[in-house]
Structures are given as structure tokens and as C-alpha cells.
Short mmCIF file of C-alpha atoms in Angstrom, two decimals:
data_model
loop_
_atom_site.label_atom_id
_atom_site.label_comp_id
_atom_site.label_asym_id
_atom_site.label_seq_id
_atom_site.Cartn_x
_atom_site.Cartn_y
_atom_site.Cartn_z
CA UNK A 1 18.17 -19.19 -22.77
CA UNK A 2 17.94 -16.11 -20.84
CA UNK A 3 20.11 -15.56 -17.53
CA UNK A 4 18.58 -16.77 -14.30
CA UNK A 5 18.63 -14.05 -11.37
CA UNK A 6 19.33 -15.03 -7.88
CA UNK A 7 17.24 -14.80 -5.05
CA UNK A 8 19.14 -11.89 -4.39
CA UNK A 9 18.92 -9.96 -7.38
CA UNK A 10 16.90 -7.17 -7.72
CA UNK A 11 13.94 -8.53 -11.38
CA UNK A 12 14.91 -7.22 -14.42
CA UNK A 13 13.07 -3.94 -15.05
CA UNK A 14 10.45 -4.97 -17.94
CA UNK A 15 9.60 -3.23 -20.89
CA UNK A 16 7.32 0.09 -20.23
CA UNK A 17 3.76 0.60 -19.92
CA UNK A 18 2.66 2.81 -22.57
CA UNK A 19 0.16 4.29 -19.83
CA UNK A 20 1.82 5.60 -16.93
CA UNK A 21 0.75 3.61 -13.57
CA UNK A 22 1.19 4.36 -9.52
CA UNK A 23 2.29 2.31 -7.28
CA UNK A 24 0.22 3.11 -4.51
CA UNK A 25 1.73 1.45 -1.35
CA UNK A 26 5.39 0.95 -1.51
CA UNK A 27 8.24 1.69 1.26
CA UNK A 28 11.61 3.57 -0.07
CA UNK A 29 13.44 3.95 2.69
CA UNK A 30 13.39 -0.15 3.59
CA UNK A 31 14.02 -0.57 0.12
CA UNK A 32 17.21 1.09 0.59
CA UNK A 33 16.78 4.54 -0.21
CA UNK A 34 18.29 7.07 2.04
CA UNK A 35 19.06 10.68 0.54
CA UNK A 36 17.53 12.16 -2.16
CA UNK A 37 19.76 10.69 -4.62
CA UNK A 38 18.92 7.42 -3.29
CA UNK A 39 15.21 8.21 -4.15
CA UNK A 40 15.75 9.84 -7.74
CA UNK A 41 17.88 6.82 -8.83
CA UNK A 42 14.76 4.46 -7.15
CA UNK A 43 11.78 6.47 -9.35
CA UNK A 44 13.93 6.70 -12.23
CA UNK A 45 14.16 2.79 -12.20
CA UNK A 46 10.26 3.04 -11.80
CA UNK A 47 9.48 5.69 -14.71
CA UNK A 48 11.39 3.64 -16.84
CA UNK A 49 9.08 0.92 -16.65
CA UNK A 50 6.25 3.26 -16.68
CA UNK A 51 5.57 3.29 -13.15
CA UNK A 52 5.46 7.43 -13.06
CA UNK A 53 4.48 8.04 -8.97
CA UNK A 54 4.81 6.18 -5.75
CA UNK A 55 3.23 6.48 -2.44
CA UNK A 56 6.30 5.63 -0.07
CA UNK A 57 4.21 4.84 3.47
CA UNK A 58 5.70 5.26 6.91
CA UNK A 59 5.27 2.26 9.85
CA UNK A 60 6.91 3.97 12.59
CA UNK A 61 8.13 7.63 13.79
CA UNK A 62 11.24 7.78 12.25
CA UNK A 63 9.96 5.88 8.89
CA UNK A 64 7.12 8.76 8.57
CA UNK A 65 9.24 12.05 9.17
CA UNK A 66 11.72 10.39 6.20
CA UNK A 67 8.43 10.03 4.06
CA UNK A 68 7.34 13.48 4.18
CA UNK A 69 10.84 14.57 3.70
CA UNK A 70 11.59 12.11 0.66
CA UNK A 71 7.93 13.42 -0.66
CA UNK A 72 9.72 16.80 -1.15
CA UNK A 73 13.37 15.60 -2.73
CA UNK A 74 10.96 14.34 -5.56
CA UNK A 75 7.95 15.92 -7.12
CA UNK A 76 6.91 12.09 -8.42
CA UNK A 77 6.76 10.95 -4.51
CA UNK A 78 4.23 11.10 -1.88
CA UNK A 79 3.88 10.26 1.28
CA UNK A 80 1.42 8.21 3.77
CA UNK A 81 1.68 8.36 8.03
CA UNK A 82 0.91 6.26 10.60
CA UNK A 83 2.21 4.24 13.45
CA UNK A 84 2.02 0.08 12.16
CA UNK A 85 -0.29 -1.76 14.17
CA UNK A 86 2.36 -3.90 15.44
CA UNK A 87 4.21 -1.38 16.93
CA UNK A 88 0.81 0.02 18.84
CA UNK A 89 1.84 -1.09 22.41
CA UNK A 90 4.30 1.70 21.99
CA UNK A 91 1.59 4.10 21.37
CA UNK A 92 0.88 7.06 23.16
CA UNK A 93 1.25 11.16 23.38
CA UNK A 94 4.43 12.09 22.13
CA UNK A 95 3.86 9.48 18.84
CA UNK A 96 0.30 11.12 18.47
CA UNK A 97 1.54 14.68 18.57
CA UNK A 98 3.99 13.48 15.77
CA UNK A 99 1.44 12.03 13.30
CA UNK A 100 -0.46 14.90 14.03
CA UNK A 101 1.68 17.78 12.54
CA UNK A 102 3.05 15.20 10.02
CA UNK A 103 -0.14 14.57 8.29
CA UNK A 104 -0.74 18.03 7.64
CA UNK A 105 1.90 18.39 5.30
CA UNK A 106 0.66 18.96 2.02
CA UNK A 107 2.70 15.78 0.56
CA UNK A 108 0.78 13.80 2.84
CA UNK A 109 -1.56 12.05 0.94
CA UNK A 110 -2.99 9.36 3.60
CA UNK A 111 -3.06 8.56 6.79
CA UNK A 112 -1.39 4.78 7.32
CA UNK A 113 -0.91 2.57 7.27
CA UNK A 114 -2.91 1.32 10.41
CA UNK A 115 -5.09 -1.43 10.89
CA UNK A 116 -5.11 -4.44 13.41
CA UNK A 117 -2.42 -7.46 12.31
CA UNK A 118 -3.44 -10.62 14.34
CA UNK A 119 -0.71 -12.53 12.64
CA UNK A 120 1.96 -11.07 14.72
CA UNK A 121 2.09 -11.10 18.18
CA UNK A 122 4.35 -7.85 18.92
CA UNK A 123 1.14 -5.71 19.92
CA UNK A 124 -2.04 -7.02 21.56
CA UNK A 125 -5.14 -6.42 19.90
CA UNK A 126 -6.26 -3.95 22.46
CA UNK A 127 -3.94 -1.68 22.12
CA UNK A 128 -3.75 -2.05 17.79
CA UNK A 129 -7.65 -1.50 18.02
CA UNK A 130 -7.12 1.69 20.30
CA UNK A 131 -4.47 2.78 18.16
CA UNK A 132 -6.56 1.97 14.38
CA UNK A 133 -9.61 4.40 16.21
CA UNK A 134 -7.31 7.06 16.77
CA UNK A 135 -5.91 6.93 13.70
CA UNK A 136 -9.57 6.64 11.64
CA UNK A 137 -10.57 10.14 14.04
CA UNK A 138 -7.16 11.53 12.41
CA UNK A 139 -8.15 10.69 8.65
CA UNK A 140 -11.24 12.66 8.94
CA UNK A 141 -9.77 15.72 10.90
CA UNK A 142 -7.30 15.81 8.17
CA UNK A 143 -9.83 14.67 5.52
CA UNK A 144 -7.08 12.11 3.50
CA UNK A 145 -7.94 8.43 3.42
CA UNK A 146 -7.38 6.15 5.56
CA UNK A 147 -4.95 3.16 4.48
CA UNK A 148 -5.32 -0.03 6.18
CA UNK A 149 -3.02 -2.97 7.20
CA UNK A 150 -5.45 -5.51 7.60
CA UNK A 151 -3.97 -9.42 8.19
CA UNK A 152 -6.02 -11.88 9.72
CA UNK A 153 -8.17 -9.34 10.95
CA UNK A 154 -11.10 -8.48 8.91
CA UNK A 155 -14.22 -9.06 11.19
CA UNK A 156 -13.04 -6.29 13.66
CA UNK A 157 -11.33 -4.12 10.99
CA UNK A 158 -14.88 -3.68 9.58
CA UNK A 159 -16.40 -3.71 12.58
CA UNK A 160 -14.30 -0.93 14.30
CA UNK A 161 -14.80 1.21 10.63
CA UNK A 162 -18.43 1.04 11.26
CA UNK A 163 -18.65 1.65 14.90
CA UNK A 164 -16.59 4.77 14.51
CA UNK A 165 -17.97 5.52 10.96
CA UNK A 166 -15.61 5.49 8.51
CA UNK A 167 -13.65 7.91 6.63
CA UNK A 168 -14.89 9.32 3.39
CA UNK A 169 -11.81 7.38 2.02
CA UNK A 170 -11.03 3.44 2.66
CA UNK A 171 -8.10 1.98 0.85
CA UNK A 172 -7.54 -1.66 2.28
CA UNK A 173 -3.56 -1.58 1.27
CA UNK A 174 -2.57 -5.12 -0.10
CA UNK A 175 -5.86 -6.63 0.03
CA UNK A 176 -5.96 -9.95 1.39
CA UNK A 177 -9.30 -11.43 1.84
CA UNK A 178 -11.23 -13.99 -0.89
CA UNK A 179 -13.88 -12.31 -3.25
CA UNK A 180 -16.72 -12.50 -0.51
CA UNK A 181 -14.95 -9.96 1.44
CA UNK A 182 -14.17 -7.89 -1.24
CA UNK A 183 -18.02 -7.47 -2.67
CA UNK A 184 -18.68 -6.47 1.44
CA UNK A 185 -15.88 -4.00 1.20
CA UNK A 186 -16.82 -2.79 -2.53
CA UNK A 187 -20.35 -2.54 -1.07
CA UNK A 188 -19.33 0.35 1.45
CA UNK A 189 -17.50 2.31 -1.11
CA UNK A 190 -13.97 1.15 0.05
CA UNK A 191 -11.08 0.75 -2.65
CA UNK A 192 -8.91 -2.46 -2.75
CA UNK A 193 -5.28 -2.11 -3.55
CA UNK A 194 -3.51 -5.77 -5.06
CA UNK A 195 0.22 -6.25 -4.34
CA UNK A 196 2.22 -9.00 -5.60
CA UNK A 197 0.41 -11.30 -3.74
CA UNK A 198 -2.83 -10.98 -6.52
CA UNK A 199 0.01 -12.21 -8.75
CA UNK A 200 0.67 -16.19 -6.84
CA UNK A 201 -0.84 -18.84 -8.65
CA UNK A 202 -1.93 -20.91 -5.18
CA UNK A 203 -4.27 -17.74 -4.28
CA UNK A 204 -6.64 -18.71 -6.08
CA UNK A 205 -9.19 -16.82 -3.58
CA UNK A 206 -7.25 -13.69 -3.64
CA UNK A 207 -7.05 -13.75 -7.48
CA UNK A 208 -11.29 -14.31 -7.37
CA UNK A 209 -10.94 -11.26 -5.62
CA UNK A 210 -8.92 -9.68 -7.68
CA UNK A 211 -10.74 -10.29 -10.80
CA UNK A 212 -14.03 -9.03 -9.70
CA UNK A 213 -13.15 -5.39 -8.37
CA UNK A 214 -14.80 -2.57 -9.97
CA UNK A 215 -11.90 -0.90 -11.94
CA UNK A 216 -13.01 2.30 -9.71
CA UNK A 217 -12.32 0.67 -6.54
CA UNK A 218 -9.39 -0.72 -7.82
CA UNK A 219 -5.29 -0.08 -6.84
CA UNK A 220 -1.79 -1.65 -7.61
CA UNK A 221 1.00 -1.68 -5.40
CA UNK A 222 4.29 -2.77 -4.42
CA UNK A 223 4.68 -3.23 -1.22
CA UNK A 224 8.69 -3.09 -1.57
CA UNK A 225 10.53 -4.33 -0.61
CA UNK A 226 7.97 -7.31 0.58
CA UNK A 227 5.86 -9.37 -1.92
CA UNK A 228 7.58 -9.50 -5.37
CA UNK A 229 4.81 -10.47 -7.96
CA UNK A 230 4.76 -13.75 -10.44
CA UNK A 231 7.54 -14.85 -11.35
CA UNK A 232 10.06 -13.45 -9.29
CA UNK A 233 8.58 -14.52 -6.11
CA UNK A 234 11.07 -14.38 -3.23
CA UNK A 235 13.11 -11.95 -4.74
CA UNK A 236 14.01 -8.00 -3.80
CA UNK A 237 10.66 -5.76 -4.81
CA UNK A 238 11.17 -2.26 -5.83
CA UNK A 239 8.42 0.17 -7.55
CA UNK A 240 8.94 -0.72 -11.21
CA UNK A 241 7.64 -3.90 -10.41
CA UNK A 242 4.03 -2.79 -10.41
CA UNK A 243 4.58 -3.52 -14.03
CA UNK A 244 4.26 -6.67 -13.39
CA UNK A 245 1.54 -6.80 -11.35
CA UNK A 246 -0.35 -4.91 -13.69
CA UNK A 247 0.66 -7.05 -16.53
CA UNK A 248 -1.04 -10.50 -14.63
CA UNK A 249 -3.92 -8.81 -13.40
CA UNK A 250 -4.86 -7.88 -16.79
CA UNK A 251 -4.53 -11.11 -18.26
CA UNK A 252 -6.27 -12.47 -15.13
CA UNK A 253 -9.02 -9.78 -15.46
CA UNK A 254 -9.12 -10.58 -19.87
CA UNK A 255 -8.12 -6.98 -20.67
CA UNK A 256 -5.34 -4.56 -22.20
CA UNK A 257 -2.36 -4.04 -19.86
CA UNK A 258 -2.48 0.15 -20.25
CA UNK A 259 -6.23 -0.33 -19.78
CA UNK A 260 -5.62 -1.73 -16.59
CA UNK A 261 -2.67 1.01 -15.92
CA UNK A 262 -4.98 3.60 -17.15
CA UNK A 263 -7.94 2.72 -14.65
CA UNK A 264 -5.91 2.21 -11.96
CA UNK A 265 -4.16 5.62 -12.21
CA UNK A 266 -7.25 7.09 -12.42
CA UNK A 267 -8.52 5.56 -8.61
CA UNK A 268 -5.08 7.11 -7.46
CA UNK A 269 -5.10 10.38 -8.45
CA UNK A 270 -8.81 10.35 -7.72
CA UNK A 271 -8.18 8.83 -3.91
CA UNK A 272 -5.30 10.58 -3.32
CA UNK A 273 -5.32 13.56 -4.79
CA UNK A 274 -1.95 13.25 -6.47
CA UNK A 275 -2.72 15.93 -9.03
CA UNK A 276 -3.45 18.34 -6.20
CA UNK A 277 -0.29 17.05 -4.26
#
């Protein structure tokens, strides 16, 4: 019988993808990673399961200037910015002056990730639907997508993106809503991106959603250190474990595994430019 991990433990990095995959939504620095080493060692992990290029995302100030810099220790790393909803009470001048000259750096590849979180009850809605407006006007200025945090929250998340009109780019990061939602978001051109989550067998709505996506509209993503897919639920997330999440979806979706890795690769570089990076 093979070795049980603890909860503690870190997966076992699985076998690799013979079609290199992104993971499109992950967080480095709360995974651990600190210098450049830090974030070599991290991808290297990743690339040997096949998972070639990350999108490490920023949730506050000090998270999104480390992004940006991390995106240039590391030609396989790129970088999303944005203040997280639930820190929006905290919102104002100097934080919007930041994000500004942050996401025009070329390793930027999104704005986020923003969105309202009713869940929590750090920031009010007023203020996280003030902030999500602002940051929607900043994804077109800059003319990267706009990656949302959406929990709890999806009447007024699609509600704000159509009173303000949305970017020409909508990636709803970790989608979360049952396969009703998704054909309304798939019907406005928006992309879904499926953490771990897609991977537990009691969401059975999620995985409905999951296994209806146009392949075009469709993302993986970590999430990491946060949501560790099927069967290591509970345990430490990194990037390499988009492997796994790949693997279940495609069984879930009754097609090849590098298929899978190959379509969704194809939505990243597409929505994020990565090749242009």
C-alpha cells in the first residue's frame, strides 16, 4: 500500500502531462514563496508535472508589487493586480494610484482579482461594489481582462458588469455557480476558470457546470494555496496540482487528459496574452 500524506504534507507531484497546461489563478507568495529562488524551486515543481506557466494574482498592495516583481525573476510567471474585495473599505487614492502604475507593467496580464464576496463580512458591499467599478473602468483603460472574485454574489456581479459594460475580457476566477449560471455567463462571452473545487464529489452543481463549458471559455487553476483538488482535499495546494484538476475534469467531461490541457492552454494564452507577455 502506498504511504498516506498528512494533512500537512504538501500531494505528491503526479506524473506529467504530455501537453503543457497553465494554471491560471494561483498565489506564490502565500504559498510560501519569497525571493526568486523561492519562485524557481515553486515552477520547477510545476513544470515537472507539466504545469509550464502560472498566473500568481495579488489581493492587496503589498501582495501585487511582489507579483509584478516575481513576474520578472521568472520568464514562466505572470502577474494579475487588484485590491480583494474584502479589503475594499480600505480603498481609496493612494491604493488606486498604486494599481494604476502596477497594471501597466508589461507582466501584468489582468487586472484582479476584484469582485464583490458577500460571504465575508470584512468590507460592506458598498464599498466592494464601488471598488469592483473602479476596477472594471481600469481593465479597459489598460485593455487586460478583468478577473473576478465572485462568492455569493452573482446577481450584482452581473449586474454591475452590465451597468458599467463590461470589459472585452471576463474571467470569473474559481467559478462557483451551478450550470444555469454558467450558460448566462458563457452567453456574454465570459470565460470560466475551475479550481479544485470542480474536483469535490458533493458539488455536484459545480461539476454540471463544469462539464458543460465550451472548451473556449474554459480555464484551470489552483488557487494555492486554498482548494486542493480530489483527493487531497484539505491539504497544502501548490501549482503542479492543476494536474490534477485537469486529470478529473477530463474524465468528468469523457475526454483525453492533454486534450483537456491542450484546450485549456489555448483560452490562456488567448485571454491573457501569455505569448505576448
Amino acid at each position: 500500500m502506498g504511504k498516506k500524506t498528512s494533512r500537512s504534507e504538501l500531494p505528491p507531484v503526479p506524473e506529467a502531462l504530455a501537453a503543457a497546461a497553465v494554471d491560471s489563478h494561483t498565489h506564490l507568495d502565500a504559498c510560501g514563496a519569497k525571493t526568486a529562488e523561492d519562485v524557481r524551486a515553486m515552477v520547477d515543481r510545476a513544470q515537472g508535472a507539466g504545469v509550464g506557466r502560472v498566473v500568481t494574482v495579488a489581493d492587496d498592495l503589498d501582495s501585487a508589487r511582489w507579483a509584478v516583481e516575481a513576474a520578472t525573476w521568472d520568464e514562466r510567471v505572470f502577474a494579475a493586480v487588484a485590491l480583494h474585495p474584502t479589503r475594499a473599505k480600505d480603498f481609496g487614492d493612494e491604493e488606486r494610484a498604486t494599481l494604476e502604475e502596477l497594471s501597466a507593467h508589461p507582466r501584468v496580464v489582468a487586472i484582479g482579482e476584484t469582485g464583490l464576496d458577500y460571504y465575508w463580512d470584512y468590507s460592506p458591499p458598498e464599498p466592494q461594489q464601488e471598488a469592483f467599478r473602479w476596477h472594471i473602468d481600469l481593465a479597459k483603460r489598460t485593455g487586460k481582462p478583468l478577473m473576478i472574485h465572485d462568492r455569493e454574489a452573482h446577481d450584482d456581479i452581473l449586474r454591475i458588469l452590465d451597468e458599467e459594460g463590461a470589459p472585452e475580457t471576463v474571467v470569473f476566477h474559481c467559478f462557483s455557480g451551478d450550470a444555469e449560471f454558467a450558460k448566462s455567463c458563457v452567453a456574454k462571452g465570459y470565460v470560466l476558470s475551475f479550481a479544485g473545487t470542480a474536483t469535490f464529489r458533493n458539488a455536484k452543481s459545480l461539476r454540471e457546470a463544469a462539464e458543460t463549458v465550451p472548451l473556449e471559455q474554459m480555464l484551470v487553476e489552483t488557487d494555492a494555496p486554498f482548494l486542493t483538488p480530489h483527493p487531497f482535499r484539505g491539504h497544502p495546494n501548490q501549482p503542479y496540482c492543476v494536474n490534477y484538476t485537469l486529470r478529473d475534469l477530463a474524465e468528468l467531461r469523457r475526454m483525453k487528459v492533454d486534450e483537456l490541457a491542450v484546450a485549456t492552454t489555448a483560452t490562456a494564452e488567448r485571454v491573457f496574452g501569455l505569448d505576448q507577455g
